[in-house]
Coordinates of C-alpha atoms and ligand atoms in Angstrom, one line a residue:
X3 CA 87.8 94.3 169.2
X4 CA 89.5 91.8 167.0
X5 CA 86.3 89.9 166.7
X6 CA 84.5 93.0 165.5
X7 CA 87.2 93.7 163.0
X8 CA 87.1 90.2 161.7
X9 CA 83.3 90.4 161.3
X10 CA 83.6 93.7 159.4
X11 CA 86.4 92.2 157.2
X12 CA 84.1 89.2 156.4
X13 CA 81.3 91.6 155.5
X14 CA 83.6 93.4 153.1
X15 CA 83.4 96.7 155.1
X16 CA 87.1 97.2 155.9
X17 CA 88.6 95.5 152.9
X18 CA 89.6 98.6 150.9
X19 CA 92.1 100.1 153.3
X20 CA 93.6 96.7 154.0
X21 CA 93.9 95.6 150.4
X22 CA 95.2 98.9 149.0
X23 CA 98.3 98.6 151.2
X24 CA 99.0 94.9 150.6
X25 CA 97.4 93.8 147.3
X26 CA 97.2 95.1 143.8
X27 CA 95.7 93.8 140.6
X28 CA 98.1 92.2 138.1
X29 CA 96.6 94.4 135.4
X30 CA 97.2 97.5 137.5
X31 CA 100.9 96.8 138.3
X32 CA 103.0 98.7 135.8
X33 CA 106.3 99.7 137.5
X34 CA 108.5 102.3 135.8
X35 CA 111.9 100.7 135.3
X36 CA 114.8 102.5 137.1
X37 CA 117.4 100.8 135.0
X38 CA 119.6 103.2 133.1
X39 CA 121.1 101.6 129.9
X40 CA 121.6 102.7 126.3
X41 CA 118.3 102.8 124.3
X42 CA 117.9 102.5 120.6
X43 CA 114.3 103.0 119.7
X44 CA 113.9 102.3 116.0
X45 CA 111.0 103.5 114.0
X46 CA 112.4 102.3 110.7
X47 CA 114.1 99.1 109.6
X48 CA 117.7 99.2 108.7
X49 CA 117.0 97.6 105.2
X50 CA 113.9 97.7 103.0
X51 CA 111.8 94.7 104.1
X52 CA 109.1 92.3 103.0
X53 CA 106.3 91.6 105.6
X54 CA 105.0 88.2 104.6
X55 CA 102.1 88.2 107.1
X56 CA 99.7 91.1 106.7
X57 CA 96.0 91.4 106.4
X58 CA 94.3 94.1 104.4
X59 CA 90.6 93.4 103.9
X60 CA 89.6 96.3 101.7
X61 CA 92.3 96.7 99.1
X62 CA 89.8 96.1 96.3
X63 CA 89.0 99.7 95.7
X64 CA 90.0 103.1 96.8
X65 CA 93.4 104.9 97.1
X66 CA 96.4 103.0 98.5
X67 CA 98.3 106.3 99.1
X68 CA 97.7 106.3 102.9
X69 CA 98.9 102.7 103.2
X70 CA 102.0 103.4 101.2
X71 CA 102.8 106.4 103.3
X72 CA 102.8 104.3 106.5
X73 CA 104.8 101.6 104.7
X74 CA 107.4 104.1 103.6
X75 CA 107.8 105.4 107.1
X76 CA 108.8 101.9 108.3
X77 CA 110.9 101.0 105.2
X78 CA 108.3 98.3 104.5
X79 CA 108.9 97.9 100.8
X80 CA 106.6 95.0 100.0
X81 CA 103.5 94.0 101.9
X82 CA 102.1 90.5 101.5
X83 CA 98.4 90.7 101.9
X84 CA 97.3 87.2 103.0
X85 CA 93.6 88.1 102.8
X86 CA 93.0 88.0 99.1
X87 CA 90.1 85.6 99.1
X88 CA 89.4 84.1 95.7
X89 CA 87.5 84.6 92.4
X90 CA 86.3 88.1 91.6
X91 CA 87.2 89.6 95.0
X92 CA 90.8 88.6 94.6
X93 CA 91.0 89.7 91.0
X94 CA 89.5 93.1 91.9
X95 CA 92.1 93.5 94.6
X96 CA 95.1 92.7 92.4
X97 CA 93.7 94.9 89.6
X98 CA 93.5 97.8 92.1
X99 CA 97.0 97.2 93.3
X100 CA 98.4 96.9 89.8
X101 CA 96.9 100.2 88.6
X102 CA 98.4 102.1 91.6
X103 CA 101.5 100.4 93.2
X104 CA 102.2 97.2 91.3
X105 CA 105.6 96.6 93.0
X106 CA 104.6 97.2 96.6
X107 CA 102.0 94.5 97.2
X108 CA 101.7 90.7 96.9
X109 CA 98.4 89.0 97.3
X110 CA 97.8 85.5 98.5
X111 CA 94.6 83.5 97.7
X112 CA 92.4 81.7 100.2
X113 CA 90.4 78.5 99.8
X114 CA 86.7 78.4 100.2
X115 CA 86.2 75.4 102.6
X116 CA 82.4 75.3 102.3
X117 CA 81.1 71.8 101.5
X118 CA 84.3 69.8 101.8
X119 CA 83.3 66.2 100.9
X120 CA 80.7 67.2 98.3
X121 CA 81.2 65.5 94.9
X122 CA 83.9 67.3 93.0
X123 CA 84.8 69.6 95.9
X124 CA 88.6 69.0 95.6
X125 CA 88.7 69.4 91.8
X126 CA 86.8 72.6 92.0
X127 CA 89.1 74.0 94.8
X128 CA 92.1 73.2 92.7
X129 CA 90.7 74.8 89.6
X130 CA 89.8 77.9 91.5
X131 CA 93.3 78.1 92.9
X132 CA 94.8 77.8 89.4
X133 CA 92.5 80.6 88.2
X134 CA 93.5 82.8 91.2
X135 CA 97.2 82.3 90.4
X136 CA 96.5 83.2 86.7
X137 CA 94.9 86.3 88.0
X138 CA 98.0 87.3 89.9
X139 CA 97.9 85.5 93.3
X140 CA 101.5 84.6 94.4
X141 CA 100.7 82.2 97.3
X142 CA 98.1 80.5 99.4
X143 CA 97.1 81.4 102.9
X144 CA 95.3 78.9 105.2
X145 CA 93.6 80.4 108.2
X146 CA 93.3 78.7 111.6
X147 CA 89.6 77.9 110.8
X148 CA 91.1 74.7 109.1
X149 CA 91.5 72.5 112.2
X150 CA 89.2 74.7 114.4
X151 CA 85.9 75.1 112.6
X152 CA 86.0 73.7 109.1
X153 CA 83.6 70.8 108.9
X154 CA 82.8 68.5 106.0
X155 CA 79.3 67.9 104.6
X156 CA 78.7 65.3 107.2
X157 CA 79.5 67.7 110.0
X158 CA 82.9 66.1 110.9
X159 CA 85.9 68.3 111.6
X160 CA 88.2 68.4 108.6
X161 CA 91.7 67.7 109.9
X162 CA 94.7 69.7 108.6
X163 CA 96.1 66.5 107.0
X164 CA 92.8 65.4 105.5
X165 CA 93.5 63.5 102.2
X166 CA 90.7 65.5 100.5
X167 CA 93.0 68.5 100.7
X168 CA 96.2 66.8 99.4
X169 CA 95.6 67.8 95.8
X170 CA 95.6 71.5 96.8
X171 CA 99.0 71.3 98.5
X172 CA 100.4 69.3 95.6
X173 CA 99.1 72.0 93.1
X174 CA 100.9 74.7 95.1
X175 CA 104.1 72.8 94.7
X176 CA 103.6 72.5 91.0
X177 CA 102.7 76.2 90.7
X178 CA 105.8 77.0 92.8
X179 CA 103.8 79.1 95.2
X180 CA 104.2 78.9 99.0
X181 CA 101.5 78.0 101.5
X182 CA 101.5 80.2 104.6
X183 CA 99.5 78.3 107.2
X184 CA 98.3 79.3 110.7
X185 CA 97.3 76.3 112.8
X186 CA 95.9 76.3 116.3
X187 CA 97.0 79.1 118.7
X188 CA 99.4 79.4 121.7
X189 CA 99.3 76.3 123.8
X190 CA 98.4 78.1 127.0
X191 CA 94.9 78.8 125.5
X192 CA 94.3 75.0 126.1
X193 CA 95.5 75.1 129.7
X194 CA 93.6 75.9 132.8
X195 CA 93.0 79.7 133.1
X196 CA 94.7 80.2 136.5
X197 CA 97.6 81.9 138.2
X198 CA 100.1 79.6 136.4
X199 CA 98.9 80.4 132.9
X200 CA 101.3 82.8 131.0
X201 CA 98.4 84.0 128.8
X202 CA 95.9 84.5 131.7
X203 CA 95.5 88.2 130.8
X204 CA 94.8 87.5 127.2
X205 CA 92.2 84.9 128.1
X206 CA 90.6 87.4 130.4
X207 CA 90.5 90.2 127.9
X208 CA 89.7 87.8 125.0
X209 CA 87.5 85.0 126.5
X210 CA 86.7 83.7 123.0
X211 CA 90.2 82.4 122.6
X212 CA 89.9 79.8 125.4
X213 CA 90.2 76.3 124.0
X214 CA 90.0 72.8 125.5
X215 CA 90.8 69.2 124.5
X216 CA 87.2 68.9 123.1
X217 CA 87.0 72.5 121.7
X218 CA 87.8 71.5 119.1
X219 CA 90.7 69.0 119.8
X220 CA 93.9 68.9 121.9
X221 CA 96.6 71.4 120.9
X222 CA 99.1 68.7 120.2
X223 CA 96.6 66.9 117.9
X224 CA 96.2 70.0 115.7
X225 CA 100.0 70.7 115.6
X226 CA 100.7 67.0 114.7
X227 CA 98.1 67.2 111.9
X228 CA 100.0 70.2 110.5
X229 CA 103.4 68.5 110.7
X230 CA 101.9 65.4 109.0
X231 CA 100.6 67.5 106.2
X232 CA 104.1 69.1 105.8
X233 CA 105.6 65.7 105.7
X234 CA 103.2 64.4 103.0
X235 CA 104.1 67.2 100.6
X236 CA 107.9 67.5 100.4
X237 CA 107.7 69.4 97.1
X238 CA 105.6 72.2 98.5
X239 CA 107.1 75.1 100.5
X240 CA 105.2 75.8 103.6
X241 CA 105.6 79.0 105.7
X242 CA 104.6 78.0 109.3
X243 CA 103.0 81.2 110.7
X244 CA 104.0 82.4 114.2
X245 CA 107.1 80.1 114.3
X246 CA 104.6 77.2 114.3
X247 CA 103.8 78.2 117.9
X248 CA 107.2 76.9 119.0
X249 CA 109.0 80.2 119.5
X250 CA 109.0 79.3 123.2
X251 CA 110.7 76.0 122.5
X252 CA 113.4 76.6 119.9
X253 CA 115.0 73.2 120.4
X254 CA 111.7 71.6 119.3
X255 CA 111.4 73.9 116.3
X256 CA 115.1 73.2 115.5
X257 CA 114.3 69.4 115.3
X258 CA 111.2 70.1 113.2
X259 CA 113.0 72.2 110.7
X260 CA 115.8 69.7 110.5
X261 CA 113.3 66.9 109.7
X262 CA 111.2 69.0 107.2
X263 CA 113.4 70.9 104.7
X264 CA 110.3 72.2 102.9
X265 CA 109.2 74.3 105.9
X266 CA 110.2 77.9 106.7
X267 CA 108.9 80.1 109.5
X268 CA 107.8 83.7 110.2
X269 CA 107.6 85.4 113.5
X270 CA 104.4 87.3 113.5
X271 CA 103.0 88.0 117.0
X272 CA 105.8 86.0 118.7
X273 CA 108.6 88.5 118.8
X274 CA 108.2 88.7 122.6
X275 CA 109.2 85.0 122.8
X276 CA 112.4 85.8 121.0
X277 CA 113.1 88.9 123.0
X278 CA 113.0 87.0 126.3
X279 CA 115.7 84.6 125.1
X280 CA 118.0 86.7 123.0
X281 CA 121.0 84.3 123.2
X282 CA 119.1 81.2 122.2
X283 CA 117.2 83.2 119.6
X284 CA 120.3 84.6 118.1
X285 CA 121.8 81.1 117.8
X286 CA 118.6 79.9 116.2
X287 CA 118.6 82.8 113.7
X288 CA 122.2 82.0 112.9
X289 CA 121.5 78.3 112.3
X290 CA 118.3 78.9 110.3
X291 CA 119.2 82.3 108.7
X292 CA 117.9 81.0 105.3
X293 CA 114.5 79.8 106.6
X294 CA 113.2 82.7 108.7
X295 CA 110.9 85.4 107.2
X296 CA 109.7 88.7 108.6
X297 CA 106.0 88.6 109.6
X298 CA 104.0 90.9 111.8
X299 CA 100.3 90.0 111.3
X300 CA 98.1 92.8 112.8
X301 CA 98.6 96.1 110.9
X302 CA 99.6 98.6 113.6
X303 CA 102.5 100.5 112.2
X304 CA 103.8 101.8 115.5
X305 CA 104.2 98.2 116.8
X306 CA 106.9 97.4 114.2
X307 CA 109.4 99.3 116.3
X308 CA 109.4 96.4 118.8
X309 CA 110.3 94.0 116.0
X310 CA 113.2 96.2 114.7
X311 CA 114.5 96.6 118.2
X312 CA 114.6 92.9 119.0
X313 CA 116.2 92.1 115.6
X314 CA 118.7 94.9 115.2
X315 CA 119.8 96.2 118.6
X316 CA 121.5 94.9 121.8
X317 CA 119.2 96.9 124.0
X318 CA 118.3 95.5 127.4
X319 CA 115.1 95.1 129.4
X320 CA 112.7 97.1 127.1
X321 CA 109.0 96.6 127.1
X322 CA 106.8 94.8 124.6
X323 CA 103.8 96.7 123.3
X324 CA 101.0 94.5 124.6
X325 CA 100.9 93.3 128.2
X326 CA 98.5 90.4 127.3
X327 CA 101.2 88.9 125.0
X328 CA 104.1 89.6 127.3
X329 CA 104.2 90.9 130.8
X330 CA 108.0 90.5 130.7
X331 CA 110.6 92.8 129.2
X332 CA 112.9 92.0 126.3
X333 CA 116.4 92.1 125.0
X334 CA 117.7 92.7 121.5
X335 CA 119.5 89.9 119.5
X336 CA 121.8 92.4 117.7
X337 CA 121.8 90.3 114.4
X338 CA 124.6 91.0 112.0
X339 CA 123.8 92.7 108.7
X340 CA 124.1 89.6 106.5
X341 CA 121.5 87.8 108.6
X342 CA 119.3 90.9 108.9
X343 CA 119.2 91.2 105.1
X344 CA 118.1 87.5 104.7
X345 CA 115.3 87.9 107.3
X346 CA 114.2 91.3 106.0
X347 CA 114.1 90.5 102.3
X348 CA 116.4 87.9 100.8
X349 CA 114.6 84.8 102.0
X350 CA 111.2 86.2 101.0
X351 CA 112.6 87.1 97.5
X352 CA 113.6 83.4 97.1
X353 CA 110.4 81.9 98.4
X354 CA 107.6 84.3 97.3
X355 CA 107.3 84.6 93.5
X356 CA 106.5 87.9 91.8
X357 CA 108.4 90.4 93.9
X358 CA 110.5 92.9 91.9
X359 CA 114.1 92.4 93.2
X360 CA 115.3 95.8 91.9
X361 CA 113.7 97.4 95.0
X362 CA 116.2 95.8 97.3
X363 CA 120.0 96.1 97.7
X364 CA 121.9 93.9 95.3
X365 CA 124.2 92.1 97.8
Ligands
LIG406 ZN1 97.4 86.4 110.3

């Protein structure tokens, strides 16, 4: 009898009944918490805020009324659109903003990395940036393609600290505009995709995000290139996007910020890292209260609630909005008002030029 059952099992015939009672997919498991504690679900920030990490690809024409309505509902006073591009596209975007809501949007320029290494490439890139700033750009955004996929004319990967880019970073310092830079991705994308990987679900649902030491380079190499570039340009302010991918190692980020006074950070897409270590995160926010900016990245208005709740409340064991970023629950930091104001708007007002201060509380 046992032998027959074992054979049927091997053939896959009696697996369903057995597995339903003993095994379940990780993706399927979604227990309802029985914990009863006070809940403060926030749909609006306590203070008007500046989101320094947003992407709007089609701001060049059309009405911005719908966007403003969503922003108002969150208390999002100023949105920094990092996807300004350059040249005519950027100018058209800024013109459209200025005729409708000049105080509500800031636009960052982007570099065209085609043909790095061609004669005169650096000079042209610097000239374009100067023209973009004259046209109203208030910062420069560097996407992760630098380090990942930008190659020079000979087909070689352009490193983030490539000397051919130095003049661009120096120019940003002279123009007093910040450089917001996203380098690499979460380190687990480089690690084996197995049961030990915290980002297993994200790699399963987004297979294109998997990286390796040769695709295109080890994680640490890319991060070191970024830090080296920060070090080479002490007169330029850099905003390291996504906490520089060290939100899960705040001691490391602490030593980095101590060594590099020209660097500040924003927490787009890493709020779940802070929410799982509320005590350490609060200590970090207290120490670096002048060097943390509010960033979100993907424009999904309903998701901002998670950010407000981690920053403002002392709620316990509440969920994040995407299981593939965080299968764990989170805790609020309960930041005091003076730190909240810095993170929500004061730090951005100091670092990003061109924002009308009259839209924010005076003290
Ligand atoms: Zn982004």
